[in-house]
mmCIF file of C-alpha atoms in Angstrom:
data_model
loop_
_atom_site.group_PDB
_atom_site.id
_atom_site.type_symbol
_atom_site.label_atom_id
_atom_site.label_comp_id
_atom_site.label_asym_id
_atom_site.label_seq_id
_atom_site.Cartn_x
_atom_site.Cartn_y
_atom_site.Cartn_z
ATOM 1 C CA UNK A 1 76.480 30.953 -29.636
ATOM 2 C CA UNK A 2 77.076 32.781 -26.565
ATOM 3 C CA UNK A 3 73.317 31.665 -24.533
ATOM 4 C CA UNK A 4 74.026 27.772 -25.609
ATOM 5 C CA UNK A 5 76.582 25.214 -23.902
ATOM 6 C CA UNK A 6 76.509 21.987 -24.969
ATOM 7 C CA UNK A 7 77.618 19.934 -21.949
ATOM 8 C CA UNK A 8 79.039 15.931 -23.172
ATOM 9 C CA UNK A 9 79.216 12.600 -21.122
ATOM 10 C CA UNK A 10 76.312 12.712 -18.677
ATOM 11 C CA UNK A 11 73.227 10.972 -18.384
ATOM 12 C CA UNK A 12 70.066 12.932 -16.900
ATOM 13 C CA UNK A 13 69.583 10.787 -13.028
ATOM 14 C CA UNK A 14 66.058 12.317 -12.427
ATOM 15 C CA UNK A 15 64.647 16.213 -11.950
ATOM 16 C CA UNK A 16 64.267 17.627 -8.876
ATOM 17 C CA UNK A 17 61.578 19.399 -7.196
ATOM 18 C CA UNK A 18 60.463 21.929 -4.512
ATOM 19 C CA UNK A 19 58.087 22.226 -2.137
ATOM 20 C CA UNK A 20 55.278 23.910 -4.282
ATOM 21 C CA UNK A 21 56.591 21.107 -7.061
ATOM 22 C CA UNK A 22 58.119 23.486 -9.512
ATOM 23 C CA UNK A 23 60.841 22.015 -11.174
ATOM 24 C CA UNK A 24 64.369 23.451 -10.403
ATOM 25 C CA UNK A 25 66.973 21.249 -12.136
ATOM 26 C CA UNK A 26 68.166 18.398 -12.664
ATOM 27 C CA UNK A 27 70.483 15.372 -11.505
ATOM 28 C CA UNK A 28 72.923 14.632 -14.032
ATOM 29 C CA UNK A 29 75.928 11.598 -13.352
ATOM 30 C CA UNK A 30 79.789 12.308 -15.152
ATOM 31 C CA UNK A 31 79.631 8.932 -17.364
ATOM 32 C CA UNK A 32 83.472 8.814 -16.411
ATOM 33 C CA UNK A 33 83.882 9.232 -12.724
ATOM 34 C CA UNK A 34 80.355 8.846 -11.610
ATOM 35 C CA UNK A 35 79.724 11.890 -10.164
ATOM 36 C CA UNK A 36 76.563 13.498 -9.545
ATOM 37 C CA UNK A 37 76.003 17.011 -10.444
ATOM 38 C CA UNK A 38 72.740 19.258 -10.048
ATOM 39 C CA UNK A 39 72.094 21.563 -13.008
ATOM 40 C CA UNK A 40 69.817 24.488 -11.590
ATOM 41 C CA UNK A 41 67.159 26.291 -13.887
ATOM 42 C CA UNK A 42 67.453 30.109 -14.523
ATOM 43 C CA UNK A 43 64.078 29.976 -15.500
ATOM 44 C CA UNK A 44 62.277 26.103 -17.155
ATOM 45 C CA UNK A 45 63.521 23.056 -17.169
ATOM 46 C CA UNK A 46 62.976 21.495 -21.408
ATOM 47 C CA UNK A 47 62.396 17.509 -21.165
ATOM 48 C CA UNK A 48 63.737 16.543 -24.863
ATOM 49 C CA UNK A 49 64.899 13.125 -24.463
ATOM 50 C CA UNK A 50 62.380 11.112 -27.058
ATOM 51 C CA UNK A 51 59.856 8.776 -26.572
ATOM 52 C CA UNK A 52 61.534 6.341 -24.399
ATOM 53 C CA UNK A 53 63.641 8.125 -22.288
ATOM 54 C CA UNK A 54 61.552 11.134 -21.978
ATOM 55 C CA UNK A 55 58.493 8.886 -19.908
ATOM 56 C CA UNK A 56 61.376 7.335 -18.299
ATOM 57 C CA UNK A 57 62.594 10.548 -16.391
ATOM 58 C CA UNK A 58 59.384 11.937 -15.618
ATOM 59 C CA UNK A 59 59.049 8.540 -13.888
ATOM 60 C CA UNK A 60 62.206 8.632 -11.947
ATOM 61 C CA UNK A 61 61.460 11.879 -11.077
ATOM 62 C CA UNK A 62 57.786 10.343 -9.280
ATOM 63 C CA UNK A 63 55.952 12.286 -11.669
ATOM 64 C CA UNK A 64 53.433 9.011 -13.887
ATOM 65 C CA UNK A 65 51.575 6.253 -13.106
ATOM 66 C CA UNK A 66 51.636 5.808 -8.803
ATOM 67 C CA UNK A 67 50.804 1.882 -8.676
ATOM 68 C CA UNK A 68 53.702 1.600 -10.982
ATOM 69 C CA UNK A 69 56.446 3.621 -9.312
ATOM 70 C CA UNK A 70 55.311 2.333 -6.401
ATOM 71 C CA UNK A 71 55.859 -1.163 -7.614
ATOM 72 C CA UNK A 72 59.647 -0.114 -8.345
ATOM 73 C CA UNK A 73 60.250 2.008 -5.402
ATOM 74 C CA UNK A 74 59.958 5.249 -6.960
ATOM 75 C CA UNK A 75 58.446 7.555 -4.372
ATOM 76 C CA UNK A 76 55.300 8.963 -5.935
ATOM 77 C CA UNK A 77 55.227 13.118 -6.695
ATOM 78 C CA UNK A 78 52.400 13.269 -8.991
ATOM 79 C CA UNK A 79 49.675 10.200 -9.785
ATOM 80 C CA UNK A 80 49.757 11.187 -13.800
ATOM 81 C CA UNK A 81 48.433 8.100 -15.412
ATOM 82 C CA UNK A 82 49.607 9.047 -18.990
ATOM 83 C CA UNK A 83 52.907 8.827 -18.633
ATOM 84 C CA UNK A 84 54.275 5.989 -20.539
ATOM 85 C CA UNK A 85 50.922 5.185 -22.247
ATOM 86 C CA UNK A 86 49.610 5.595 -25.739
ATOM 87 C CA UNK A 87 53.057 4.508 -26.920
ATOM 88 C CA UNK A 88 52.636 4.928 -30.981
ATOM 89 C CA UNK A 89 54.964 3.542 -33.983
ATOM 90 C CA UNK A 90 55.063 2.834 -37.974
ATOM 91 C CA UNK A 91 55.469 -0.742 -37.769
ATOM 92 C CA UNK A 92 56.669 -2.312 -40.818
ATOM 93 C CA UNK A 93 57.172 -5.339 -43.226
ATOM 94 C CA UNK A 94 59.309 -6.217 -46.060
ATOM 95 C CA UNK A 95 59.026 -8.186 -49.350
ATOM 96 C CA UNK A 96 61.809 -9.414 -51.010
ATOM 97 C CA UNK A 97 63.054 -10.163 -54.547
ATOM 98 C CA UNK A 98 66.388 -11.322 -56.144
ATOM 99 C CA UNK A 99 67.372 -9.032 -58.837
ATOM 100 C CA UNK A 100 67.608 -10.271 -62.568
ATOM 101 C CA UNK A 101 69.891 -7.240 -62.943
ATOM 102 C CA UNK A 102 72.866 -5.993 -61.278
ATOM 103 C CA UNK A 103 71.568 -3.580 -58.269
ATOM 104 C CA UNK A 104 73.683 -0.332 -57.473
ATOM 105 C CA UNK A 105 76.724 -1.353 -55.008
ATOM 106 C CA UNK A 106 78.076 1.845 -54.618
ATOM 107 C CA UNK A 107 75.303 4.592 -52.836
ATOM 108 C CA UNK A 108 74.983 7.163 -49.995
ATOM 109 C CA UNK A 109 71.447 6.787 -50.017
ATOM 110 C CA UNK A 110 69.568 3.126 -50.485
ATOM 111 C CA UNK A 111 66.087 3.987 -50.014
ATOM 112 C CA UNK A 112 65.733 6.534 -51.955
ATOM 113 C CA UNK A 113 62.271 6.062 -52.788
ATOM 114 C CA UNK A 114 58.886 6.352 -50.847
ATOM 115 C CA UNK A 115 54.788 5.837 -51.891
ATOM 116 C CA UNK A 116 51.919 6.638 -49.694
ATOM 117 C CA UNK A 117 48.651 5.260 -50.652
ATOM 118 C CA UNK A 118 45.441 4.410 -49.386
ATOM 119 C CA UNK A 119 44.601 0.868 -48.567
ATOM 120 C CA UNK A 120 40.364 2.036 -48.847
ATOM 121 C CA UNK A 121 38.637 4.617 -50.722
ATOM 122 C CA UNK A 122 37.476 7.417 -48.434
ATOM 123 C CA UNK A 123 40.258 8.319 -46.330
ATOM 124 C CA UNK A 124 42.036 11.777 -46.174
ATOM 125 C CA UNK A 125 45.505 10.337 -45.311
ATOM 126 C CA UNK A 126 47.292 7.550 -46.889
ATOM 127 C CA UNK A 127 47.639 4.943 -44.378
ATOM 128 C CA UNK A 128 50.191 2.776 -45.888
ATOM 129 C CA UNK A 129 53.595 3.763 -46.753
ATOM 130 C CA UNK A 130 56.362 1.664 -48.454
ATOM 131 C CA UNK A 131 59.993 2.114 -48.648
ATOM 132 C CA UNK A 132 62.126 0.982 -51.377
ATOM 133 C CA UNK A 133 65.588 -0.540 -50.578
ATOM 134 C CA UNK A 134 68.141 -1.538 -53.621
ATOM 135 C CA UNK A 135 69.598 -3.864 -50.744
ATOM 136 C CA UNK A 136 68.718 -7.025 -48.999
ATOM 137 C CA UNK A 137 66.808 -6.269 -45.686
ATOM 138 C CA UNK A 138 66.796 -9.302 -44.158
ATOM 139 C CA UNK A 139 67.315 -9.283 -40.499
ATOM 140 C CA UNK A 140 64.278 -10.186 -39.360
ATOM 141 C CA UNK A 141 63.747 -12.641 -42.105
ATOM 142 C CA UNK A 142 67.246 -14.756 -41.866
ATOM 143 C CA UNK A 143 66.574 -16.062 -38.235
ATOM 144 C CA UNK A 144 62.902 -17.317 -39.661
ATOM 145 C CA UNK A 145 65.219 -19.752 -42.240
ATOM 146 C CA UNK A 146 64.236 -17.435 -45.304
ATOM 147 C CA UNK A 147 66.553 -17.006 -48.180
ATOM 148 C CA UNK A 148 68.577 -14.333 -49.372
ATOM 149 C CA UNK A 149 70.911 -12.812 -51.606
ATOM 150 C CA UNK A 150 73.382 -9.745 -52.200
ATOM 151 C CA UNK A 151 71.614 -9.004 -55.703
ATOM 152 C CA UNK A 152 68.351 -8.090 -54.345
ATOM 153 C CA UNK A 153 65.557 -5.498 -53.868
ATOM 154 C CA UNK A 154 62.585 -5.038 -51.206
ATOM 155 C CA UNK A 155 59.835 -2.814 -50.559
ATOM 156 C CA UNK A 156 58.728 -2.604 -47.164
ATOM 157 C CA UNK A 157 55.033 -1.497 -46.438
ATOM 158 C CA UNK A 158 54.503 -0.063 -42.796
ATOM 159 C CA UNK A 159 51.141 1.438 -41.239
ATOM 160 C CA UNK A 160 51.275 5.198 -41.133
ATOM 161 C CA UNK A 161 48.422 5.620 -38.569
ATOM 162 C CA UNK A 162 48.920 2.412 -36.184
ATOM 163 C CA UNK A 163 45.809 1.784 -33.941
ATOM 164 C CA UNK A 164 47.446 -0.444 -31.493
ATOM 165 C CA UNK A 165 49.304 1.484 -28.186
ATOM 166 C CA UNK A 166 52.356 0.603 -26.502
ATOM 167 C CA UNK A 167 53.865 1.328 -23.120
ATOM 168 C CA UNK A 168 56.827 2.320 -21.732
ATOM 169 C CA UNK A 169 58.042 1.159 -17.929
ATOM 170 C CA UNK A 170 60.390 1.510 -15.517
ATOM 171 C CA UNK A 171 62.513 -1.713 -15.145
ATOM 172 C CA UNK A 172 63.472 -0.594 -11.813
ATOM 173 C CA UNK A 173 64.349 3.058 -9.607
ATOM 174 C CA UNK A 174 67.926 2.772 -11.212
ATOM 175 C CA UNK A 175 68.540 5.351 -13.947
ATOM 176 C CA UNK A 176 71.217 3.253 -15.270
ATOM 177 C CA UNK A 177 68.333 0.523 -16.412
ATOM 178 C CA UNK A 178 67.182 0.715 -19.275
ATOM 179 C CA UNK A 179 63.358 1.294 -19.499
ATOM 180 C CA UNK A 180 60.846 -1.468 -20.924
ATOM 181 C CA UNK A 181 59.275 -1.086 -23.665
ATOM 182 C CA UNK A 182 56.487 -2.759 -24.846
ATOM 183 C CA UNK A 183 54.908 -1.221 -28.250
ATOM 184 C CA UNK A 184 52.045 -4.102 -28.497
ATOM 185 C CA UNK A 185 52.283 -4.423 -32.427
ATOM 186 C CA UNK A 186 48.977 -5.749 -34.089
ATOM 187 C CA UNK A 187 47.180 -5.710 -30.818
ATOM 188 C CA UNK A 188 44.520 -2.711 -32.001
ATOM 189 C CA UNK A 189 40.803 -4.672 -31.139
ATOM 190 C CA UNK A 190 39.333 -3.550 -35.013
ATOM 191 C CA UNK A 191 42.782 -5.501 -36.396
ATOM 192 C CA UNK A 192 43.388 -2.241 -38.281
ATOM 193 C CA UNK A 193 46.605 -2.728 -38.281
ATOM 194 C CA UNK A 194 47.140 -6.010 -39.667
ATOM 195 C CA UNK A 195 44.555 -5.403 -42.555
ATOM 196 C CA UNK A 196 46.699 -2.525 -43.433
ATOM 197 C CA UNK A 197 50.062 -4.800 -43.341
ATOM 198 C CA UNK A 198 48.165 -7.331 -44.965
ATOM 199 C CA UNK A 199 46.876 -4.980 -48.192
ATOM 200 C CA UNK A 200 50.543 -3.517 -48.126
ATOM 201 C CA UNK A 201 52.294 -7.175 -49.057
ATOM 202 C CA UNK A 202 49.586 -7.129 -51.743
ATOM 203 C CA UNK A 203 50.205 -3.812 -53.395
ATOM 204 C CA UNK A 204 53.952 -4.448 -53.252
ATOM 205 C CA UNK A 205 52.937 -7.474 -55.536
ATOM 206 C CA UNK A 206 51.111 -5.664 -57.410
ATOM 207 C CA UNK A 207 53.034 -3.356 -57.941
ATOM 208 C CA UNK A 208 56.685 -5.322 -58.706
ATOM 209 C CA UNK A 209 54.096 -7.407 -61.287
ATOM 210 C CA UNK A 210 53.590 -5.056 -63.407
ATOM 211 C CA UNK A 211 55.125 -5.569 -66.957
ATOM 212 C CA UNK A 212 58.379 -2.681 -66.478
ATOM 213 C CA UNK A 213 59.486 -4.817 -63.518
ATOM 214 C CA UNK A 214 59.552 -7.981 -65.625
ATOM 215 C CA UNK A 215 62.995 -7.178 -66.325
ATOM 216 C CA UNK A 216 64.100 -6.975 -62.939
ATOM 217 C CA UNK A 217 62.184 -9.401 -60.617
ATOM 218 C CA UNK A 218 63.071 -12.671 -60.043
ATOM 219 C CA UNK A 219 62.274 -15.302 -57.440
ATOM 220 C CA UNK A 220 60.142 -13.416 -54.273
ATOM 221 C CA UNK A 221 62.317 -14.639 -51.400
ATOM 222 C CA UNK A 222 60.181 -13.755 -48.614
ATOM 223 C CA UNK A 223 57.528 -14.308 -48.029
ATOM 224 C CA UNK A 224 57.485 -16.529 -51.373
ATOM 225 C CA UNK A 225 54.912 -16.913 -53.721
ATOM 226 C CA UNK A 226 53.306 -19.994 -50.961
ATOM 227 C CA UNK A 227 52.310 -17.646 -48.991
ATOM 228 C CA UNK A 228 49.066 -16.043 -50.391
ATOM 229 C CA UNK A 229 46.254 -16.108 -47.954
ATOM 230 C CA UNK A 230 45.468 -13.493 -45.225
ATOM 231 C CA UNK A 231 46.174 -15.767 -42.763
ATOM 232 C CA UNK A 232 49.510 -16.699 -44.318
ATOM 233 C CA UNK A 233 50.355 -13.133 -44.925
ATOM 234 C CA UNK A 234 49.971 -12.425 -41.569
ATOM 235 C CA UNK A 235 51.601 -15.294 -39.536
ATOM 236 C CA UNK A 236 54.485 -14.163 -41.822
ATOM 237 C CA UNK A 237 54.481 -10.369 -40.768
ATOM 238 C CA UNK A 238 54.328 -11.195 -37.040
ATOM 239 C CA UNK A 239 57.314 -13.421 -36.833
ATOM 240 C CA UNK A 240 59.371 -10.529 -38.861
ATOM 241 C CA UNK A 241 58.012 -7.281 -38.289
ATOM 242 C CA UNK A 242 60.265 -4.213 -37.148
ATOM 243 C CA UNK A 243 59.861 -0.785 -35.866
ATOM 244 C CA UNK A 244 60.959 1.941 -38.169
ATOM 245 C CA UNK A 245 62.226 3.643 -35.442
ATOM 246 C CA UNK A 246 59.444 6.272 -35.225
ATOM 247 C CA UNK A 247 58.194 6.417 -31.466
ATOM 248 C CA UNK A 248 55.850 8.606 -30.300
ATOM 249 C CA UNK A 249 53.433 9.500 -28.034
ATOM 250 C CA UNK A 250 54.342 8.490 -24.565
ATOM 251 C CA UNK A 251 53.899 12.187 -22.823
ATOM 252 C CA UNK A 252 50.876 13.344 -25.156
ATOM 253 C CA UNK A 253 49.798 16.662 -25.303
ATOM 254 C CA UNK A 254 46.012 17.275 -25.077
ATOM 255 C CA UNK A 255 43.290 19.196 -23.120
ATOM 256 C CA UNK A 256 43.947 20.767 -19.704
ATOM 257 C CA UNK A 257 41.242 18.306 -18.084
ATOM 258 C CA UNK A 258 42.258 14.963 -19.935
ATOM 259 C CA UNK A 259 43.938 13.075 -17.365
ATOM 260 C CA UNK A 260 45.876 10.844 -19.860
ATOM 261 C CA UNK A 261 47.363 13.720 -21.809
ATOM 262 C CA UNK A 262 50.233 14.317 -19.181
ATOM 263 C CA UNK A 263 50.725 17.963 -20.584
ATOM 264 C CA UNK A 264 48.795 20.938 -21.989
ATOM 265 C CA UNK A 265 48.448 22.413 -25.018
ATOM 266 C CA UNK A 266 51.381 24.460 -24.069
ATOM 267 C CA UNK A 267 53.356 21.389 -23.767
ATOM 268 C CA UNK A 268 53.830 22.076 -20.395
ATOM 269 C CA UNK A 269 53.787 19.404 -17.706
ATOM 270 C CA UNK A 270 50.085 19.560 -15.704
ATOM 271 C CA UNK A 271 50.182 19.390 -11.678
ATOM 272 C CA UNK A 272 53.763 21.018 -11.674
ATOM 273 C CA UNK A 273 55.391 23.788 -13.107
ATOM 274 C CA UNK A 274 58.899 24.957 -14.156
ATOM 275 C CA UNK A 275 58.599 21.898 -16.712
ATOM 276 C CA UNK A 276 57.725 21.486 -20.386
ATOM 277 C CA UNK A 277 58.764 18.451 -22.519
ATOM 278 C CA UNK A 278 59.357 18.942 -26.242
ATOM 279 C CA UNK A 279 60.133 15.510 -28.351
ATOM 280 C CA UNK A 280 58.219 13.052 -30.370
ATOM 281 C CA UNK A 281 56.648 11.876 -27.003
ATOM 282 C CA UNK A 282 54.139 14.911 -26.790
ATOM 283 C CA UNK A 283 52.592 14.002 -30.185
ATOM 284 C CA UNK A 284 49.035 12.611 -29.507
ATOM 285 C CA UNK A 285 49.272 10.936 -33.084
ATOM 286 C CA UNK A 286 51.586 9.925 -35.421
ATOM 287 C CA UNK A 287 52.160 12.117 -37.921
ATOM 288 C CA UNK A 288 52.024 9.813 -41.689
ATOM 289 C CA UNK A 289 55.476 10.453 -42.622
ATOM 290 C CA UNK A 290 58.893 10.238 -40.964
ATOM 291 C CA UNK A 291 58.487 12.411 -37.929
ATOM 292 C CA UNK A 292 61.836 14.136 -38.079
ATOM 293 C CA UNK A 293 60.844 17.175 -39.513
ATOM 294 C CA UNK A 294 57.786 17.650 -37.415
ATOM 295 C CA UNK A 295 59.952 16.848 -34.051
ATOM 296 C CA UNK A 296 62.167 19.879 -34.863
ATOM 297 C CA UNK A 297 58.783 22.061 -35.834
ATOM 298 C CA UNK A 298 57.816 21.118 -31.896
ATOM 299 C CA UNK A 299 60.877 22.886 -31.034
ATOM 300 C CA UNK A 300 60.853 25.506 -32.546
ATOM 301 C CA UNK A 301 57.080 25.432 -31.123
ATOM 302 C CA UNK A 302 57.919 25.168 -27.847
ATOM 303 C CA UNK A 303 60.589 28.362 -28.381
ATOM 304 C CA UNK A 304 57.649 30.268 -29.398
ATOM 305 C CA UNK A 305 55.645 29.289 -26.507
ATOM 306 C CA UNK A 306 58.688 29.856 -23.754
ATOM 307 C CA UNK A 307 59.348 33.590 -25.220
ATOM 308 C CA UNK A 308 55.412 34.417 -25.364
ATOM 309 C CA UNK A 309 55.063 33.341 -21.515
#
């Protein structure tokens, strides 16, 4: 396309500023010779680098939380307190059988299945979803000392609408760090969270118990059958829990006057201008399912909102 170049190698140093803070570029660094180039705006500058690394430039830049760019040595160009907060994920567990019956070896897609279910009555979103995996999924399980196999099957039950919230930091003023992230699994004060975990290894028992699976489940290799009680359940999720990979939330969008929502319902960034940021990070909740398809929708959102301004 003749508007779009598509420019390789670099890595985003932080965005610059003028006086009357309107953003006017950014620094970017040649990954090869280390060189710092300034990328100037025609017109807005579009944040779109995710959840993690999206917090992590506005921080750079001086534009989140002033105690902590302070604390690094990142000189302070906006006090915006949401930055990096309200950090959001599916976290998720697994359940694993051995297979009485050859699995498929040979697939471009192993979880091809999905199921979204309620864990209560009442609610008008499922908030447990499984995926099911014809393969062993075992690396969070094999450093615990659990068994596995190559002729095996799991489901893996994760918590579509999280309560707990997770941050994201600076490590230091260097872009080259990488940020820390902290996403505070199973820390939600109602334990939400962990009920929902906990009903999830349930239903994936119920559900591999019922008699058309006889056929194909054998021994449950983690967490076994010993483990049965709530408390069991759930000293076995935390020591082998995983992210999904779903992050979200870290530069929410929300109402003009909420100080923790660091932009505005027109994703733009509040207290400066010249900036909007369009990833996963402006989503003030999780969405249930995967969030790919609603991360491009913000796009093409925020392409809407740039051409009607």
């Amino acid at each position: 396309r003749e508007n779009f170049t598509l420019l390789t190698g670099l890595q985003a140093r932080k965005l610059n500023f003028d006086a009357g803070k309107r953003c006017t570029g950014v620094d970017v660094v040649d990954g090869a010779f280390g060189r710092t180039t300034t990328l100037h705006a025609a017109r807005e500058v579009i944040l779109s680098a995710g959840a993690i690394d999206s917090p992590k430039l506005l921080m750079l830049s001086g534009i989140g939380p002033a105690e902590h760019l302070e604390s690094v040595g990142v000189e302070v160009l906006l006090d915006a307190p949401g930055v990096g907060e309200h950090l959001q994920d599916h976290p998720e567990g697994v359940i694993q059988w051995e297979a009485k019956q050859p699995m498929v070896e040979t697939s471009t897609q192993w979880w091809e299945i999905g199921i979204f279910t309620p864990t209560v009555q009442g609610l008008d979103r499922p908030d447990l979803m499984f995926h099911y995996g014809s393969v062993p999924f075992d690396m969070h399980t094999l450093r615990q000392g659990y068994p596995t196999g190559e002729n095996t099957f799991c489901l893996t039950p994760n918590v579509t609408h999280a309560k707990s919230r997770g941050t994201v930091r600076l490590r230091s003023c260097d872009f080259r760090d990488k940020p820390k992230v902290d996403p505070r699994y199973f820390t939600d004060v109602q334990g939400h969270d962990a009920r929902v975990m906990i009903a999830g290894i349930r239903k994936a028992r119920e559900i591999i118990g019922q008699p058309a699976m006889a056929g194909w489940a054998g021994v449950e290799q983690f967490p076994g059958q010993g483990v049965q009680s709530d408390a069991e359940i759930f000293d076995y999720l935390k020591r082998t829990h995983n992210t999904v990979y779903h992050p979200a939330g870290s530069v929410r969008m929300g109402a003009v006057e909420d100080v923790m929502s660091p932009l505005d319902p027109q994703l733009r960034v509040k207290g400066v201008s010249g900036l909007r940021v369009a990833d996963a990070s402006v989503m003030p909740e999780l969405v249930t399912v995967n969030p790919n398809l609603t991360v491009m929708m913000i796009g093409e959102r925020c392409a809407e909102l740039i051409r009607g301004s």
